[in-house]
Coordinates of C-alpha atoms and ligand atoms in Angstrom, one line a residue:
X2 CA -10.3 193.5 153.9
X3 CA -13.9 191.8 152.9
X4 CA -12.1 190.5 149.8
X5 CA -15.4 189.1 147.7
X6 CA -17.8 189.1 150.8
X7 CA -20.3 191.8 151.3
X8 CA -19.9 191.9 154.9
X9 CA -17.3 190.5 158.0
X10 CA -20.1 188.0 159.2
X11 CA -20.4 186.5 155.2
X12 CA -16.9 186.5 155.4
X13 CA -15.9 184.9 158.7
X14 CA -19.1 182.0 157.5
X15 CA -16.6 181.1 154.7
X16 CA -13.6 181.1 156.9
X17 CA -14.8 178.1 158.7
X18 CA -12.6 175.2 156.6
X19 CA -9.8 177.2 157.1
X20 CA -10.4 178.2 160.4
X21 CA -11.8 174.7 161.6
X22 CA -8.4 173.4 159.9
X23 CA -6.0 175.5 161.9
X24 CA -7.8 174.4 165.2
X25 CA -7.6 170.8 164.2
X26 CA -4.1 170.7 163.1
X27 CA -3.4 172.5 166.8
X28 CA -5.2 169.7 168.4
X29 CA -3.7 166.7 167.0
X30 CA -0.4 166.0 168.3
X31 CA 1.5 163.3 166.3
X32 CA -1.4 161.7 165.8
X33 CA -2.8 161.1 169.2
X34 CA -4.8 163.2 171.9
X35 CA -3.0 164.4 174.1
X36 CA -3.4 166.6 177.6
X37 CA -0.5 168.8 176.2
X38 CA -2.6 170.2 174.3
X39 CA -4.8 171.7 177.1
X40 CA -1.9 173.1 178.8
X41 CA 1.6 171.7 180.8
X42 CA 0.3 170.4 183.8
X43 CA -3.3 169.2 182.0
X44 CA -2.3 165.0 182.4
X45 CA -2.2 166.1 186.2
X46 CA -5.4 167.9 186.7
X47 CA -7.0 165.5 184.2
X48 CA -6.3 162.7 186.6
X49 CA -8.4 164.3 189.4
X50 CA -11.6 165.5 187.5
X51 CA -14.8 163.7 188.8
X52 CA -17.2 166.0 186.9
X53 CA -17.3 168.8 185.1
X54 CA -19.3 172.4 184.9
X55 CA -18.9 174.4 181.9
X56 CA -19.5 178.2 182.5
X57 CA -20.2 180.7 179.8
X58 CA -22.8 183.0 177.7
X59 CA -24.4 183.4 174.3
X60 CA -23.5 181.3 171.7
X61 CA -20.2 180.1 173.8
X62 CA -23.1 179.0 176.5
X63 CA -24.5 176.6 173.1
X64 CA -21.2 175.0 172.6
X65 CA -21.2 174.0 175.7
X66 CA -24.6 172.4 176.0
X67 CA -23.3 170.5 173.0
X68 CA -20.4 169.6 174.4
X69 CA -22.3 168.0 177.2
X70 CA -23.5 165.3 174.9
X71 CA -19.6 164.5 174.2
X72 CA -18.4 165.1 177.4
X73 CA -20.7 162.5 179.1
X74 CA -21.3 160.0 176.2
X75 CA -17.0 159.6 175.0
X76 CA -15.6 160.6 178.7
X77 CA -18.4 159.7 181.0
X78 CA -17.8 162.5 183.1
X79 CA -20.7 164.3 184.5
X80 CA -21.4 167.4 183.2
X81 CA -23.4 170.4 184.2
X82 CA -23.7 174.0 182.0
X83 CA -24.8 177.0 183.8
X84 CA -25.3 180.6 182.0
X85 CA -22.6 182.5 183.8
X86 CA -24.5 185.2 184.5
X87 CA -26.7 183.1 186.8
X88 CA -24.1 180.7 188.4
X89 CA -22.3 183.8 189.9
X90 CA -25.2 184.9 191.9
X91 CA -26.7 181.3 193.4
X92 CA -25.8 179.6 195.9
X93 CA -24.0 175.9 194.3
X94 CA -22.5 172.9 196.1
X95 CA -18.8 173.0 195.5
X96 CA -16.6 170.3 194.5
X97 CA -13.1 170.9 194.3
X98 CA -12.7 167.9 192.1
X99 CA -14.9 169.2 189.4
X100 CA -13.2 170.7 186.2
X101 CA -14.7 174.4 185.6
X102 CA -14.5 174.8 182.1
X103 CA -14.7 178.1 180.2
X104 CA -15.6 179.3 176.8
X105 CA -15.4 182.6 176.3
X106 CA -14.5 183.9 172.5
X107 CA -13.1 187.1 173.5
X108 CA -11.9 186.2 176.7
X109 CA -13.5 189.5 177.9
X110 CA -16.7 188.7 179.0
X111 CA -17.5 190.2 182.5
X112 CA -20.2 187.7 183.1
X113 CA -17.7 184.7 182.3
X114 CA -15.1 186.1 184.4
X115 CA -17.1 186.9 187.3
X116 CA -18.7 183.5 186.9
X117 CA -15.0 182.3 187.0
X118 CA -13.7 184.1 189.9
X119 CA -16.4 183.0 191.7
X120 CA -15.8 179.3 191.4
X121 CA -12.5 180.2 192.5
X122 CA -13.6 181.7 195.4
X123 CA -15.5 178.5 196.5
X124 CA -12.1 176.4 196.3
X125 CA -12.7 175.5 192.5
X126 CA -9.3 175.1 191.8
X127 CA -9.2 173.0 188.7
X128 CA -9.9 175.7 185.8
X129 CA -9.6 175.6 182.1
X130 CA -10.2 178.5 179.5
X131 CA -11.2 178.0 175.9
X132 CA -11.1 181.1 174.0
X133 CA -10.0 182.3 171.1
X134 CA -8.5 185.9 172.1
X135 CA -4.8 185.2 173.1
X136 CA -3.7 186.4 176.6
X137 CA -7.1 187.7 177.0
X138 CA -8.4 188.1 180.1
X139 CA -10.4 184.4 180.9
X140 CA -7.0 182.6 179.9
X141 CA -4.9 184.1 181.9
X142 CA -7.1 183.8 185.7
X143 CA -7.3 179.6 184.1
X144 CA -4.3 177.4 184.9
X145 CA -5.3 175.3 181.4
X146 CA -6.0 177.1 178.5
X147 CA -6.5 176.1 175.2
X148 CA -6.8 178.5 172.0
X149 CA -9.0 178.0 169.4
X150 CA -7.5 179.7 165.8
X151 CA -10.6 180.6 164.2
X152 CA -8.1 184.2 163.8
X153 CA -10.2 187.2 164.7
X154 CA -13.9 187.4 164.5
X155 CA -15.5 190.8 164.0
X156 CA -18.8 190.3 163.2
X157 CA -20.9 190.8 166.3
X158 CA -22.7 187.3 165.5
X159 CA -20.5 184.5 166.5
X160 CA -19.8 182.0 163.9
X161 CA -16.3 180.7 163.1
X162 CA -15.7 181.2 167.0
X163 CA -18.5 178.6 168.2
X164 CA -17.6 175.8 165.6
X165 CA -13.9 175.9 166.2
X166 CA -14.9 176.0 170.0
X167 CA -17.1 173.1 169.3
X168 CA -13.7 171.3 167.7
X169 CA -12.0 172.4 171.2
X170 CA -14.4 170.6 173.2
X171 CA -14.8 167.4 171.1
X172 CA -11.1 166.8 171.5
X173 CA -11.3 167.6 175.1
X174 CA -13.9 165.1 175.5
X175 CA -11.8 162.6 173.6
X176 CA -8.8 163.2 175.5
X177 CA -10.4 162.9 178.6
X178 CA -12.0 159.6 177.7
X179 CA -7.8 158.7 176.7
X180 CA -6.6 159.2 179.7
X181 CA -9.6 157.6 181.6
X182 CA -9.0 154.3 179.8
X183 CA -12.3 154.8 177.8
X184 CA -11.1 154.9 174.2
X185 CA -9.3 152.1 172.4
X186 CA -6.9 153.0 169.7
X187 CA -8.8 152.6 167.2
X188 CA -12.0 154.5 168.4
X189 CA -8.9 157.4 168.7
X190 CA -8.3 157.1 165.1
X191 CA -12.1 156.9 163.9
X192 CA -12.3 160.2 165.8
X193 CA -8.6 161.6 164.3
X194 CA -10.2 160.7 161.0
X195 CA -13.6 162.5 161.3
X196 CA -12.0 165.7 162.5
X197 CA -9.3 165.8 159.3
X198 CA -12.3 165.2 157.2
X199 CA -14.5 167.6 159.0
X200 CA -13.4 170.7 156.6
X201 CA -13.8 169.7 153.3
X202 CA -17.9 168.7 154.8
X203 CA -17.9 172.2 155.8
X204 CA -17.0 173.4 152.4
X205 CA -19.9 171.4 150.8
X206 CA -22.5 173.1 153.3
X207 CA -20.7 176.5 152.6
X208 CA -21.6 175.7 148.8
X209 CA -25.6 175.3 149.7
X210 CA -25.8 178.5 150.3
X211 CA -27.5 179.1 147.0
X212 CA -30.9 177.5 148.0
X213 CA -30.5 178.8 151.7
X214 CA -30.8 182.0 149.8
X215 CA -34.0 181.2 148.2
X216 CA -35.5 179.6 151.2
X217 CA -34.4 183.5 153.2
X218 CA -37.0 184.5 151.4
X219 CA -39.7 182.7 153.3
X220 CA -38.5 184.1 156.3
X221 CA -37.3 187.9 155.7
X222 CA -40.9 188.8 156.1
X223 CA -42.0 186.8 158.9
X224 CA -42.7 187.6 162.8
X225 CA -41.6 184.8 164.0
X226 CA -39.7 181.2 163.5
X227 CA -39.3 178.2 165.3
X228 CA -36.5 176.0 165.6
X229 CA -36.6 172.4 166.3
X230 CA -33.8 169.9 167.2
X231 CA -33.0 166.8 169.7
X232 CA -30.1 165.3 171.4
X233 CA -27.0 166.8 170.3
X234 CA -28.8 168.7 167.5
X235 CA -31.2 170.9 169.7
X236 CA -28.2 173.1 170.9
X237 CA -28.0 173.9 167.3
X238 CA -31.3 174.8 166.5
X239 CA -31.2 177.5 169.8
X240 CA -27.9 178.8 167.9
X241 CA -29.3 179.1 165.1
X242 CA -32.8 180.9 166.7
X243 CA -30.1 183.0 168.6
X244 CA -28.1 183.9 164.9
X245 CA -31.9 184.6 163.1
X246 CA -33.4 187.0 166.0
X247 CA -29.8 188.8 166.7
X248 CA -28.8 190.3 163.3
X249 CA -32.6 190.2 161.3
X250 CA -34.7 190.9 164.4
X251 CA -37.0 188.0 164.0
X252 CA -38.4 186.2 166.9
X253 CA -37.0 183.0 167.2
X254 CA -37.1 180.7 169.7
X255 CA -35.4 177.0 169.7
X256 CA -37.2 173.7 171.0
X257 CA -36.5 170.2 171.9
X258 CA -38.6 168.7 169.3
X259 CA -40.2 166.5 171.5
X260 CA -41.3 169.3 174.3
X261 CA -43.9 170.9 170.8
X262 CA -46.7 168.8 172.1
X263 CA -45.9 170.5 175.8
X264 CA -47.1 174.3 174.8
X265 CA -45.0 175.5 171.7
X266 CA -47.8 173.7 169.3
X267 CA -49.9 175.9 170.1
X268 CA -48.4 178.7 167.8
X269 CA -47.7 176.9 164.9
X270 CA -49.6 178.3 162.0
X271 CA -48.7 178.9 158.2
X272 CA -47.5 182.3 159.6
X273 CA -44.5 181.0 161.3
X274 CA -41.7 178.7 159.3
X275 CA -40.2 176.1 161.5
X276 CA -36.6 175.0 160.9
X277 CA -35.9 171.7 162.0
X278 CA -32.1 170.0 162.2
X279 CA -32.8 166.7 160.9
X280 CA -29.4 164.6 160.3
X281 CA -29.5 160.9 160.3
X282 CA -29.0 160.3 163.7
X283 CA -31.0 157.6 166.6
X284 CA -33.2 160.7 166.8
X285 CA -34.3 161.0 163.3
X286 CA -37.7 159.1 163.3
X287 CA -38.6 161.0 166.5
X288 CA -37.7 163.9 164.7
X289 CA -39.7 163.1 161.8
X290 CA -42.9 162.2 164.0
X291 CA -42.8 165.7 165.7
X292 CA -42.6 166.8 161.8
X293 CA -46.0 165.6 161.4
X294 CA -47.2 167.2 164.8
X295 CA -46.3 170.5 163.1
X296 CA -47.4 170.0 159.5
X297 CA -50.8 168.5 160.5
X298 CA -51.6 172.3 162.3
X299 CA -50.4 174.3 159.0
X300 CA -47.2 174.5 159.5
X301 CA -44.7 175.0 157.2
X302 CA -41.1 172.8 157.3
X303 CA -37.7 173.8 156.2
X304 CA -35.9 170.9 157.1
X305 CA -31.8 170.4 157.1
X306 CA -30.9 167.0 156.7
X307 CA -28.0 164.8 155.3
X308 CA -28.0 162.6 152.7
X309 CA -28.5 159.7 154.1
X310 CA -31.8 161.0 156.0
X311 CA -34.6 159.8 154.0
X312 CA -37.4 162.9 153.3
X313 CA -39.4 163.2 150.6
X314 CA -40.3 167.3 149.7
X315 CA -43.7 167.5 149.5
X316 CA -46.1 170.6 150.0
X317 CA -45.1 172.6 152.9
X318 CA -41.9 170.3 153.5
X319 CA -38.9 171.7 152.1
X320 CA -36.0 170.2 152.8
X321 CA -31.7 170.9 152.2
X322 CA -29.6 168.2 152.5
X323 CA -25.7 168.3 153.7
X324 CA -23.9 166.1 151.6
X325 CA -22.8 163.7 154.4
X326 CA -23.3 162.1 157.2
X327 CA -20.4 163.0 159.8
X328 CA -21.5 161.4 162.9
X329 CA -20.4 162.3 165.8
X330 CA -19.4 165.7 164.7
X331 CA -23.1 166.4 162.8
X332 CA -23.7 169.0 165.4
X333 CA -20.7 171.3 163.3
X334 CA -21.5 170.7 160.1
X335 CA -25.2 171.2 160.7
X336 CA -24.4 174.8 162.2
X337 CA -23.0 176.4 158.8
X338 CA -27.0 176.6 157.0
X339 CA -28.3 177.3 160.1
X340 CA -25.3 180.7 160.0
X341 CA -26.3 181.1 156.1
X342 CA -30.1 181.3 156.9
X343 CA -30.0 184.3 159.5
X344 CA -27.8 185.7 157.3
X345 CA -29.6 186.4 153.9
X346 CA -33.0 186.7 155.9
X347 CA -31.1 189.9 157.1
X348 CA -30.1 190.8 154.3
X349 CA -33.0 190.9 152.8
X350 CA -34.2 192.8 156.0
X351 CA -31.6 195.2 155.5
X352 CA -30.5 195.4 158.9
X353 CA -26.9 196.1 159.9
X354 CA -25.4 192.6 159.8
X355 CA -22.0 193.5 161.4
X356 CA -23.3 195.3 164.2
X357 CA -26.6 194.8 165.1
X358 CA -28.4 197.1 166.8
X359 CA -28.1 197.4 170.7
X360 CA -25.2 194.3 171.1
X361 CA -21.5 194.6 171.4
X362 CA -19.0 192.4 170.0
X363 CA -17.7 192.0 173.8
X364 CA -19.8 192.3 176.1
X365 CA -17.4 194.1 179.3
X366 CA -20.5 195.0 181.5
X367 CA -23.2 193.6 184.0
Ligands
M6R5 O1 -16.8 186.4 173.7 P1 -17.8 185.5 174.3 O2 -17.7 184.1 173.6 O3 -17.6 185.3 175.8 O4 -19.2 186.1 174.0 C1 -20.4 185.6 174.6 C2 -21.6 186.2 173.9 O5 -21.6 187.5 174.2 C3 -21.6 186.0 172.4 O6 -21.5 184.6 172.1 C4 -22.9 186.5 171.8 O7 -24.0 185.8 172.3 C5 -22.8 186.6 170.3 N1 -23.1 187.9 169.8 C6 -23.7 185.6 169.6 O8 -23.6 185.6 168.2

């Protein structure tokens, strides 16, 4: 079953054209986006959406605080993401005109479905699921539903789930934006274009996974790590924080760049490696002056960028670069070293990668 991989989550890393792929080719109808996609009636309950909250947990909760980025800057819809866990048990202001949206791998999650149920419950009517279990539990209590095909993922660390759901919530934005007069056809086609090209990026990041090896090193006997991103990049660096800490028991904790000189400088010292996402995006020279913040106290930089992000390597610096720039969709392609890093720093741990200790693959309790 693991065919040339040593273990599911190796595996299910190298699935990700394929499974991105699959997703894609289910999302793009003849060429267009379309509410079909989302579900029958999804042009109707489209048309009454004011806002949107997206509910869910983990690394499904970081896909959503990416897609907020999307949602609000290609659709313009307001958009709020709670951790289910905690939106169940507050007291919110409903608004039957918001879209609830769900992301829920399994489907399972007791904490997303609670969280769901109880939106129902305050008249939150307008539901859709994204998962990627079919007829699983989430989908079926949401009247839209769209499935992601990233096949089944049995690694306990989410990978090929979270960028496919990523995909899913792109195109969602997009459609939305359709349907609300806010995309001209040829900003539709830019996006249709970047999404068909988005797996063969992938496939060059998958093949960096030589020096992502070598750079494992630098962490496998570490304490601690720091990851550093901003805008639409900082959900990233808490995934990949949450990927490190969950299968090679490191500490990692994820940062806004920009919030280091608010408290988190304070730690930096050679003995923890920050990881900073670092594409060519508006942010970049923010990016690269919070760089400095860190290597002026000792710290030591291992830095993901693209090509056209202009670094230099110098001591203490290291940087990989992804072979492309992919714009709007960066935030994917920048997951896969982030997925790569965790896993050879556990390898070299020699932790149990597949099922790390104390963690379920679906998490069915409070
Ligand atoms: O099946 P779900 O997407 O609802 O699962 C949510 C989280 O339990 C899950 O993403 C968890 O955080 C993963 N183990 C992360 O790799």
């Amino acid at each position: 079953e693991l065919g040339p991989y040593s273990h599911f989550m190796q595996k299910e890393i190298h699935e990700q054209p394929r499974a991105l792929t699959d997703t894609i080719e289910a999302l793009i109808d003849d060429n267009h986006f379309s509410p079909a996609l989302f579900g029958k009636n999804a042009a109707a309950v489209f048309a009454q959406v004011d806002s949107i909250l997206i509910l869910a947990a983990g690394t499904s909760y970081y896909a959503a605080l990416t897609a907020k980025y999307w949602l609000e800057s290609i659709a313009k819809l307001p958009t709020n993401v709670e951790i289910a866990s905690e939106y169940r048990y507050r007291e919110s202001v409903p608004n039957p005109r918001q879209l609830i949206v769900t992301i829920s791998q399994s489907g399972e999650t007791l904490d997303t479905m609670e969280a769901l149920k109880h939106a129902k419950a305050l008249g939150q009517h307008l539901t859709l699921a994204i998962c990627n279990v079919q007829e699983s539990a989430i989908p079926r209590a949401s009247e839209l539903v769209f499935y992601t095909r990233a096949g089944a993922e049995i690694g306990v660390a989410s990978t090929k789930a979270f960028t496919t759901q990523l995909v899913a919530l792109f195109t969602l934005a997009a459609t939305l934006a359709k349907q609300r007069g806010l995309l001209d056809a040829e900003a539709e086609q830019a996006h249709l274009g970047a999404l068909r090209q988005l797996a063969g990026s992938v496939q060059h990041a998958l093949n960096l996974e030589p020096q992502i090896r070598e750079w494992a090193n630098s962490f496998a006997n570490k304490q601690h790590a720091l990851f550093l991103g901003r805008g639409i990049h900082y959900p990233i660096a808490l995934e990949g924080a949450l990927k490190l800490k969950e299968i090679s028991y490191i500490h990692a904790e994820a940062y806004p760049a920009g919030e280091l000189k608010h408290g988190p400088l304070a730690l930096v010292d050679s003995a923890m490696p920050v990881v900073v996402i670092a594409p060519n995006d508006a942010l970049l020279e923010k990016v690269k002056s919070n760089m400095q913040e860190v290597k002026a106290r000792g710290g030591e930089l291992f830095v993901f960028a693209d090509a056209d992000s202009h670094f230099t390597e110098s001591e203490g610096v290291h940087v990989i670069r992804t072979p492309r720039h992919v714009g709007v969709l960066s935030p994917i392609l920048h997951t896969i070293p982030v997925q790569m890093l965790a896993y050879h720093a556990a390898l070299l741990k020699g932790t149990d990668v597949d099922k790390p200790r104390n963690l379920a693959k679906s998490v069915t309790v409070e």
